[in-house]
PDB file of C-alpha atoms in Angstrom:
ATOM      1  CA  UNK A  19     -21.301  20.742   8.116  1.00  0.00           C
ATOM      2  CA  UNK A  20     -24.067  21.683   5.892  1.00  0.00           C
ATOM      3  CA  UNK A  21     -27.233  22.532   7.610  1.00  0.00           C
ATOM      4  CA  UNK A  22     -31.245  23.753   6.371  1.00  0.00           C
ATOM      5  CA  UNK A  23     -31.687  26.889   7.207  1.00  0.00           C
ATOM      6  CA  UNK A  24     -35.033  29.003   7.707  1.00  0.00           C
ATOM      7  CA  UNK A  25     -35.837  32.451   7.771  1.00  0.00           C
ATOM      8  CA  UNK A  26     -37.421  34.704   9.677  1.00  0.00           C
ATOM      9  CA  UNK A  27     -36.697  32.739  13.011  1.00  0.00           C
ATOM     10  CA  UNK A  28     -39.999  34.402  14.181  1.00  0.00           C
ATOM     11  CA  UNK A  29     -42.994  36.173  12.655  1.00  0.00           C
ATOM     12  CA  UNK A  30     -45.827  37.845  13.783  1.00  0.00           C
ATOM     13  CA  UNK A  31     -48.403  38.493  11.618  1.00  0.00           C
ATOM     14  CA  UNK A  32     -52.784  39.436  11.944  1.00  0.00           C
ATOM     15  CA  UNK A  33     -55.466  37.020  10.913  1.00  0.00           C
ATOM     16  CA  UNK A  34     -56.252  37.096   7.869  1.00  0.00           C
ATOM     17  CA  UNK A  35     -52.681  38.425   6.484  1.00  0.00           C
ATOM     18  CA  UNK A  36     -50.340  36.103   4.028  1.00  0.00           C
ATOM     19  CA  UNK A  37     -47.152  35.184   5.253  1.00  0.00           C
ATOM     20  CA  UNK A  38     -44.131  33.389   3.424  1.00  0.00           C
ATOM     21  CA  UNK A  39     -41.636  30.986   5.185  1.00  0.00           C
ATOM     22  CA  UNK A  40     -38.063  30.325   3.029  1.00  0.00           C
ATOM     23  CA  UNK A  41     -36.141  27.518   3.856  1.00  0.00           C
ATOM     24  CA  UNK A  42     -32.347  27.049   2.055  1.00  0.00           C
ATOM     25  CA  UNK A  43     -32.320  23.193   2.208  1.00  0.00           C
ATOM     26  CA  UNK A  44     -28.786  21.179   2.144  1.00  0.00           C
ATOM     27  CA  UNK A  45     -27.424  22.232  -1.508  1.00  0.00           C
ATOM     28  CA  UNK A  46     -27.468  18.805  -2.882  1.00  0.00           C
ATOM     29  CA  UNK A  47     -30.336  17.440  -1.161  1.00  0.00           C
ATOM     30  CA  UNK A  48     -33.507  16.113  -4.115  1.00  0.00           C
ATOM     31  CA  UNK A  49     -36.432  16.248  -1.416  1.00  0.00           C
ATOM     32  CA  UNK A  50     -38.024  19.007   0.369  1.00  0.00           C
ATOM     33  CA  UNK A  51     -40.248  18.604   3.270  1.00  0.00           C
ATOM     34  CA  UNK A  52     -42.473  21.138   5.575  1.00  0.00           C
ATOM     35  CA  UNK A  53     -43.654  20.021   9.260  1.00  0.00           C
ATOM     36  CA  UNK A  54     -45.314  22.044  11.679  1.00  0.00           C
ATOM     37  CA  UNK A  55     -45.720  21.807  15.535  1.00  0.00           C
ATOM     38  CA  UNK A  56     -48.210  23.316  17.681  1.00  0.00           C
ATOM     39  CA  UNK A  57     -47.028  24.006  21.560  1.00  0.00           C
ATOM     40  CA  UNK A  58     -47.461  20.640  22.989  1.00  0.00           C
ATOM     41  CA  UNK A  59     -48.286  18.562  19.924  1.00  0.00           C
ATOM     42  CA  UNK A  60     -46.232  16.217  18.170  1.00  0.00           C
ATOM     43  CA  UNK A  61     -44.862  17.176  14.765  1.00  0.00           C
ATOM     44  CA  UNK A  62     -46.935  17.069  11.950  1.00  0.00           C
ATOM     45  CA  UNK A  63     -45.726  16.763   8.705  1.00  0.00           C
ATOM     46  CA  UNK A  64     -47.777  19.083   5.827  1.00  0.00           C
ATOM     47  CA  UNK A  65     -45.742  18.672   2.634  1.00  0.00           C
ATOM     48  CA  UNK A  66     -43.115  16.947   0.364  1.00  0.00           C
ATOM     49  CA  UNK A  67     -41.844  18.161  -2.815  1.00  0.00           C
ATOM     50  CA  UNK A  68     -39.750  16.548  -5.657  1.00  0.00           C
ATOM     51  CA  UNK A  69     -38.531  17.834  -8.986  1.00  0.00           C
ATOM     52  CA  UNK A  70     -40.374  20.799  -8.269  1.00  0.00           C
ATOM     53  CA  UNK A  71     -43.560  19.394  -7.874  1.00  0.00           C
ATOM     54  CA  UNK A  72     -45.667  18.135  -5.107  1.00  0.00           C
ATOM     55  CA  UNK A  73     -45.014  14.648  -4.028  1.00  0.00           C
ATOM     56  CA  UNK A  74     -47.549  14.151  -1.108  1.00  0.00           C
ATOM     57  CA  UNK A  75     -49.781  16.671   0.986  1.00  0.00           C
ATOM     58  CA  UNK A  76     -51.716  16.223   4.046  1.00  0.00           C
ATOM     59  CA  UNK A  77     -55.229  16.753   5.101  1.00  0.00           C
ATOM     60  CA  UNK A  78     -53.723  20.287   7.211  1.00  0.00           C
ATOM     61  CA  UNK A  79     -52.404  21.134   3.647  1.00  0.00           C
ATOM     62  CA  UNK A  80     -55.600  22.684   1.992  1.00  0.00           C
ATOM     63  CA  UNK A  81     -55.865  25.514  -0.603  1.00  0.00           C
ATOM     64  CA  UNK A  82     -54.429  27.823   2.201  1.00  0.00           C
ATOM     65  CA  UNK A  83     -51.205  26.705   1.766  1.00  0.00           C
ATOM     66  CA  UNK A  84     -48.922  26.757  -1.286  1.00  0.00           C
ATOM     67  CA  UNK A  85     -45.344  25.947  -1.915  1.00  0.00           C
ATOM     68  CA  UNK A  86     -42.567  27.121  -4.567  1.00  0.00           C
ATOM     69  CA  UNK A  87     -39.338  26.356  -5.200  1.00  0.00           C
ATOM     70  CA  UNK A  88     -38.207  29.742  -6.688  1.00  0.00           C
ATOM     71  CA  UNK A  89     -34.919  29.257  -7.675  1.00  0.00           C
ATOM     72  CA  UNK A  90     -32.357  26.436  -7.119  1.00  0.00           C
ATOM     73  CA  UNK A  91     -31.558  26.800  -3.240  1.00  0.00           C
ATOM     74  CA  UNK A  92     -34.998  28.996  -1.742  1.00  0.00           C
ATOM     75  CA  UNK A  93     -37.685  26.749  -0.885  1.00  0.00           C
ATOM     76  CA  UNK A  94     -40.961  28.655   0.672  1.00  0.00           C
ATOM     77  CA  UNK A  95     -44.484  27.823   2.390  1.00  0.00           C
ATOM     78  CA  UNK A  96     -46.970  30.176   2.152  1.00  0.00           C
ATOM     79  CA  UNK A  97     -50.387  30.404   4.037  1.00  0.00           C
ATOM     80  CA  UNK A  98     -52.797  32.830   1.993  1.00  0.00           C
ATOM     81  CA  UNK A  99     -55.047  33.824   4.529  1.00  0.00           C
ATOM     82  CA  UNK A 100     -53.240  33.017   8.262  1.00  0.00           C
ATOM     83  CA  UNK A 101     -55.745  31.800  11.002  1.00  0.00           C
ATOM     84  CA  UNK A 102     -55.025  31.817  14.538  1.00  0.00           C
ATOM     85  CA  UNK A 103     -54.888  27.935  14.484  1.00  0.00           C
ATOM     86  CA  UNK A 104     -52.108  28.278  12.190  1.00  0.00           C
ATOM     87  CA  UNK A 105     -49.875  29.536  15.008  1.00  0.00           C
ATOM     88  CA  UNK A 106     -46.974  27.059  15.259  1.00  0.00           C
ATOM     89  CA  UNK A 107     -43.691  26.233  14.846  1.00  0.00           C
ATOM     90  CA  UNK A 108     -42.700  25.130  11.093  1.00  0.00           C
ATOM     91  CA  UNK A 109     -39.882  23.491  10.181  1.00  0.00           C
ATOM     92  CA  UNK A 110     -38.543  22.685   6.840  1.00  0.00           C
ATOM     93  CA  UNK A 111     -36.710  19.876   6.263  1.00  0.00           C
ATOM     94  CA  UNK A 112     -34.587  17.899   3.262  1.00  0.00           C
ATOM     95  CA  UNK A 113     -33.406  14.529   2.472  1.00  0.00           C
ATOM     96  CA  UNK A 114     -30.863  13.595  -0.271  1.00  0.00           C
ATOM     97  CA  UNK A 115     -32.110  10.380  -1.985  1.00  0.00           C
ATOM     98  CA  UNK A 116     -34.867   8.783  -3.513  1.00  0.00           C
ATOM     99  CA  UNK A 117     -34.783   5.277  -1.622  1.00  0.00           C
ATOM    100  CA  UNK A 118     -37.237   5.571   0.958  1.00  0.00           C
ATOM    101  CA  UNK A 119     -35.498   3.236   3.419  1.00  0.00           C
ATOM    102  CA  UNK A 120     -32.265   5.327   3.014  1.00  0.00           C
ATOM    103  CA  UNK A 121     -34.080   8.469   3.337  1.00  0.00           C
ATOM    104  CA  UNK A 122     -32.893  10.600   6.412  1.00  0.00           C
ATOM    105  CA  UNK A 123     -34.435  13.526   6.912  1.00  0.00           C
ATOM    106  CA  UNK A 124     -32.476  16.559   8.082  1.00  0.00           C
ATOM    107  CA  UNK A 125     -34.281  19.759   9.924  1.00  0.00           C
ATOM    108  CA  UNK A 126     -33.802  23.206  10.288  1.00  0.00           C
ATOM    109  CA  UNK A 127     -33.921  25.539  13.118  1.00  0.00           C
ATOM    110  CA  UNK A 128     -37.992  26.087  12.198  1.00  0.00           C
ATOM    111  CA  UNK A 129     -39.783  29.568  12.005  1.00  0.00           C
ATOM    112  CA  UNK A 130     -42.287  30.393  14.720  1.00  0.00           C
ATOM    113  CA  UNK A 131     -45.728  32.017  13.576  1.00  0.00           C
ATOM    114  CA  UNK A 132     -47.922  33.441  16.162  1.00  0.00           C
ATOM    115  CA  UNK A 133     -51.250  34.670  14.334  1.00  0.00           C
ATOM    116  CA  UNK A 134     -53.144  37.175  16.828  1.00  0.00           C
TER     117      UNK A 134
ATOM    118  CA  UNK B  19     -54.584   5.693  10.918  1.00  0.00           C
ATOM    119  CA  UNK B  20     -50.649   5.419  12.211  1.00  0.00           C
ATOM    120  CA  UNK B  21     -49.663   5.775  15.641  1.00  0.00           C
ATOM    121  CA  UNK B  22     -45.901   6.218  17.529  1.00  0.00           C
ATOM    122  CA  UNK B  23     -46.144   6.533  21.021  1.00  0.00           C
ATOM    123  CA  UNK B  24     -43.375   6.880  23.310  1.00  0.00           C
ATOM    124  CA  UNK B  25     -43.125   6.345  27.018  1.00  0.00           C
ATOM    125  CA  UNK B  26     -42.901   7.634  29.237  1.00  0.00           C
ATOM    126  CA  UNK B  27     -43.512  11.279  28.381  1.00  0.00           C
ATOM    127  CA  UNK B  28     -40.793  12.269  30.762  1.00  0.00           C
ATOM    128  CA  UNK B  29     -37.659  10.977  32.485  1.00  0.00           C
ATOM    129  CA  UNK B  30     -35.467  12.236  35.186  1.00  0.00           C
ATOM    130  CA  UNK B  31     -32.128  10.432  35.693  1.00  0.00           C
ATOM    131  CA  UNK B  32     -28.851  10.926  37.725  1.00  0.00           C
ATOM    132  CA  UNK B  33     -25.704  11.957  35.786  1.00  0.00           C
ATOM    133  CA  UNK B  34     -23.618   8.563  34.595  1.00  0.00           C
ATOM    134  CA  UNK B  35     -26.899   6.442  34.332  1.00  0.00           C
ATOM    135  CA  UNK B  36     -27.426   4.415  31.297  1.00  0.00           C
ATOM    136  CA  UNK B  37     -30.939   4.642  29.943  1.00  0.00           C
ATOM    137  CA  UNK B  38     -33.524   3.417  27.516  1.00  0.00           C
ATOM    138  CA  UNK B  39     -35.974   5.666  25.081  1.00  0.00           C
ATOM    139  CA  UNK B  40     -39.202   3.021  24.324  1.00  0.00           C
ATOM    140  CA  UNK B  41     -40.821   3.775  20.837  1.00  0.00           C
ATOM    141  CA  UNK B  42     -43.804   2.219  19.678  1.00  0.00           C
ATOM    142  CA  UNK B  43     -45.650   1.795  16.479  1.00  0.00           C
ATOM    143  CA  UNK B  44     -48.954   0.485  15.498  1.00  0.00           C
ATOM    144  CA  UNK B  45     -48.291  -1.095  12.041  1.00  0.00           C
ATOM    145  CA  UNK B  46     -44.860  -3.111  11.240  1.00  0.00           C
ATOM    146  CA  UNK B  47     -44.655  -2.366   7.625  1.00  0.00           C
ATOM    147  CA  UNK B  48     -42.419   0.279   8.324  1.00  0.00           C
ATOM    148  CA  UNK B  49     -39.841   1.402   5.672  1.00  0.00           C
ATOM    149  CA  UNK B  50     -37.454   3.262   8.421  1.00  0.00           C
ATOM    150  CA  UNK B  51     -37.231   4.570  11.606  1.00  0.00           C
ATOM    151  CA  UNK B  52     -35.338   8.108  12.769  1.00  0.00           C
ATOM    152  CA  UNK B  53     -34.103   9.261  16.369  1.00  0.00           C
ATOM    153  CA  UNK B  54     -34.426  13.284  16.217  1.00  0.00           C
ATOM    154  CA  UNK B  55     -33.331  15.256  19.421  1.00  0.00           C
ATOM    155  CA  UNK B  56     -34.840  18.575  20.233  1.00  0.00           C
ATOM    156  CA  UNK B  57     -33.984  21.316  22.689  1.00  0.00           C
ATOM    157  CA  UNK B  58     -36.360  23.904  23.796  1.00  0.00           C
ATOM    158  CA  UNK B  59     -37.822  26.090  21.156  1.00  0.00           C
ATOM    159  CA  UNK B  60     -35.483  24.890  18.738  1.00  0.00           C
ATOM    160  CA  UNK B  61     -35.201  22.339  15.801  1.00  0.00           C
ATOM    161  CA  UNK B  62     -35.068  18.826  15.341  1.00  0.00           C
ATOM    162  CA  UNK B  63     -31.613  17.314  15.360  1.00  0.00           C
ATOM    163  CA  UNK B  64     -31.159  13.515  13.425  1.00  0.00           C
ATOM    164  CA  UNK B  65     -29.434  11.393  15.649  1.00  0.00           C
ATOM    165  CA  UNK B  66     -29.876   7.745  13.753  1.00  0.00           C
ATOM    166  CA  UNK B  67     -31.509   6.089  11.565  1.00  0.00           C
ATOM    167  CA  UNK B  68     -32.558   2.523  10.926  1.00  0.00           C
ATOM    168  CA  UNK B  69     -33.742   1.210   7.845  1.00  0.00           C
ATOM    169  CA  UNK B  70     -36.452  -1.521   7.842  1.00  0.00           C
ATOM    170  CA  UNK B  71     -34.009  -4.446   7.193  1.00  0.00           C
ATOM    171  CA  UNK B  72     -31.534  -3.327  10.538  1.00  0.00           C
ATOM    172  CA  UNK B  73     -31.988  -4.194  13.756  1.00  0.00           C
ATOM    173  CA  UNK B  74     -29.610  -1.969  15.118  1.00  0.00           C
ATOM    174  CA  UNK B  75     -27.312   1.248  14.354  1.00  0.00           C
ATOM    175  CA  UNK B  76     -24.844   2.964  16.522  1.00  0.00           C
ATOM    176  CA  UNK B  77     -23.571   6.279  16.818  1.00  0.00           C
ATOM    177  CA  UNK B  78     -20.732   7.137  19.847  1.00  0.00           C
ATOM    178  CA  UNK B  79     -22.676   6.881  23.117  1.00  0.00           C
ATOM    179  CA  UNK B  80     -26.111   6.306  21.236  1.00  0.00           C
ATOM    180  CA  UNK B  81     -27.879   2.966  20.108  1.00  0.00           C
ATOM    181  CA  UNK B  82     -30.865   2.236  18.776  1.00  0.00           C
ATOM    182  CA  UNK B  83     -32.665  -1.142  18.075  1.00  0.00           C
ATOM    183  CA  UNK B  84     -35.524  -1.989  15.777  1.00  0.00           C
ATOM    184  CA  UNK B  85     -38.015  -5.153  16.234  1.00  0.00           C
ATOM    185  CA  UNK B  86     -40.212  -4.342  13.138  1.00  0.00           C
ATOM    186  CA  UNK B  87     -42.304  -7.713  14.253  1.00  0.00           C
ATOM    187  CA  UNK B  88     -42.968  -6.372  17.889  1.00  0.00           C
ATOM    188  CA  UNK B  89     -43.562  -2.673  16.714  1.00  0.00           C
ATOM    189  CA  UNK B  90     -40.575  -1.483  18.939  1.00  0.00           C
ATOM    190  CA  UNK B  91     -37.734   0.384  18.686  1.00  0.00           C
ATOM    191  CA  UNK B  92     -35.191   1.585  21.910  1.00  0.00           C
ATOM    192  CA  UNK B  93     -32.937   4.514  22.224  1.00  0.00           C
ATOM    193  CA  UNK B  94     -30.217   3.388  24.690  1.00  0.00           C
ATOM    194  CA  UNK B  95     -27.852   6.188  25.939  1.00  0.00           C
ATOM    195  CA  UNK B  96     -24.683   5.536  27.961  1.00  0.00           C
ATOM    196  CA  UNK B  97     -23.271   7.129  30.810  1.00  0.00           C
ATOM    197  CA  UNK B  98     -25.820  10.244  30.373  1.00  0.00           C
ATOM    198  CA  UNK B  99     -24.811  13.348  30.842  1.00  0.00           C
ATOM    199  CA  UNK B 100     -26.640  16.756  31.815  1.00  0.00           C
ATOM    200  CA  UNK B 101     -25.915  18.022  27.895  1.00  0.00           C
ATOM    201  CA  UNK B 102     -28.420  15.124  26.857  1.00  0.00           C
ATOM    202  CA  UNK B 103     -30.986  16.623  27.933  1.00  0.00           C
ATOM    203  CA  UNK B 104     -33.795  17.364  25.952  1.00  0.00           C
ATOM    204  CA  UNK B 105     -37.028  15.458  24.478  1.00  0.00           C
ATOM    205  CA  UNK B 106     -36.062  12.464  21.876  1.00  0.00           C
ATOM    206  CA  UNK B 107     -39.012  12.330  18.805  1.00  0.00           C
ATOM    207  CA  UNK B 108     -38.986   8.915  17.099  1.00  0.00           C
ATOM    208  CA  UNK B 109     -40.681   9.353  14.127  1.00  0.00           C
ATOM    209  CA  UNK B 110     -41.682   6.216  11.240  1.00  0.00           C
ATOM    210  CA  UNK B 111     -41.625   6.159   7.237  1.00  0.00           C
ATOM    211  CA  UNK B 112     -44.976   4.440   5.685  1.00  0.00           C
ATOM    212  CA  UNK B 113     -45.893   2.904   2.857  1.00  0.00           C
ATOM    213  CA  UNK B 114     -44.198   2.290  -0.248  1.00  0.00           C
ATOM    214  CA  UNK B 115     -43.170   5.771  -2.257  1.00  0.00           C
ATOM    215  CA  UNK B 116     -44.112   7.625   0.993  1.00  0.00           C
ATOM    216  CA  UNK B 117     -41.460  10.339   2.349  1.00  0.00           C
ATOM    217  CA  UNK B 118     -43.524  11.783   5.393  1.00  0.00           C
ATOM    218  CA  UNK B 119     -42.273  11.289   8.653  1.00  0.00           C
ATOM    219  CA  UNK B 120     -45.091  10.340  11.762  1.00  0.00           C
ATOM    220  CA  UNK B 121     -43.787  11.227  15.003  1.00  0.00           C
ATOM    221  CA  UNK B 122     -44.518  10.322  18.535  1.00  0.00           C
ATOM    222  CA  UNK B 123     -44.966  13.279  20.819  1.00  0.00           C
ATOM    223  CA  UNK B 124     -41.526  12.156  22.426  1.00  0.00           C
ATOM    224  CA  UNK B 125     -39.945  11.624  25.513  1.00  0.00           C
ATOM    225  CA  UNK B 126     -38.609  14.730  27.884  1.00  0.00           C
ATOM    226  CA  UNK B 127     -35.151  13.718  29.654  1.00  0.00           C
ATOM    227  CA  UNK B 128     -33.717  15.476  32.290  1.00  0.00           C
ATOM    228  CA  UNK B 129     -29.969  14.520  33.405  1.00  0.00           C
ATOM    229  CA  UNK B 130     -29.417  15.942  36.853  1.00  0.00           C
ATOM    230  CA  UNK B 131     -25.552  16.162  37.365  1.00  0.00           C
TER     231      UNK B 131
END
């Protein structure tokens, strides 16, 4: 069954450094999403993306964070300058239509960031 | 500013026991709801989803009901069993062209066999 996957599975990085999260989202899946959950905190979605643009953004998703679709599966995040707040869990996610009441919303394994 | 909540946080049940999931929502003009299971440290699985004009959807020992009026939704699971457990997220769609997902901060069940 096809799945989103994300790599690394966990990275470790020092204030201040930029790190890049890849996602491979379901191959014929049109919408790409990034969440992100801090130990003990509910989910929070950051991003959508659609026909390799931005769709919507957050108010967590400031000029800090960027994301590309380079090529047709890789889908990345990347946070310019890390702060320890931006330790958490991120997961990428993707959905495969453009009806929002049909669109289901499938998750991958998530990359965990601890920023010391 | 949306809410979900879910209660309770946590649940402990005996093996066999059929239970309910509660899943609230401050505003009804949702466009869908989605069950997600997740086990420690890991990722969010999708376990249903109901679209705004269902009031119900199914899937083997899973079922989950929508009352868009009420702001509810239920997660009933039958005859649990110790590989259920985990914490369920509900999470809502908003707002017409709106993708993002707004979770609750879930509930935590235990099955003790």
């Amino acid at each position: 069954e096809p799945e989103v996957t994300q790599t690394p599975s966990h990275q470790v990085t020092q204030m201040g450094q930029e790190v890049i999260l890849r996602c491979v989202p379901i191959s014929n899946h049109l919408y790409f999403y990034w969440y992100r959950q801090i130990l003990g905190q509910k989910v929070e979605f950051l991003v959508s993306f659609y026909n390799n643009e931005i769709s919507e953004k957050s108010e967590i998703f400031d000029d800090q964070f960027s994301v590309e679709r380079p090529d047709g599966s890789n889908f990345t995040l990347k946070i310019r300058s890390t702060k320890l707040e931006d330790s958490a869990m991120y997961f990428c996610a993707s959905s495969p239509t453009g009806t929002v009441a049909y669109n289901e919303q499938f998750f991958g394994p998530g990359t965990r960031l601890t920023v010391l | 500013k949306q809410e979900v909540t879910q209660i309770p946080a946590a649940l402990s049940v005996p093996e066999g026991e059929n239970l309910v999931l509660n899943c609230s929502f401050t505003d009804s003009a949702i466009y869908n709801l989605q069950w997600f299971r997740q086990d420690p440290g890991k990722g969010l699985t999708s376990l249903l989803l109901i679209q705004s004009s269902q009031r119900e959807q199914t899937s083997g020992r899973l079922n989950a009901s929508l009352d868009k009026s009420s702001g509810r939704s239920t997660l009933y699971i039958a005859a649990s069993q110790p590989g259920d457990s985990a914490t369920y997220l509900c999470a809502v769609t908003y707002g017409a062209g709106s993708y993002q997902l707004t979770f609750g901060k879930g509930t935590k069940l235990s099955v003790i066999p």
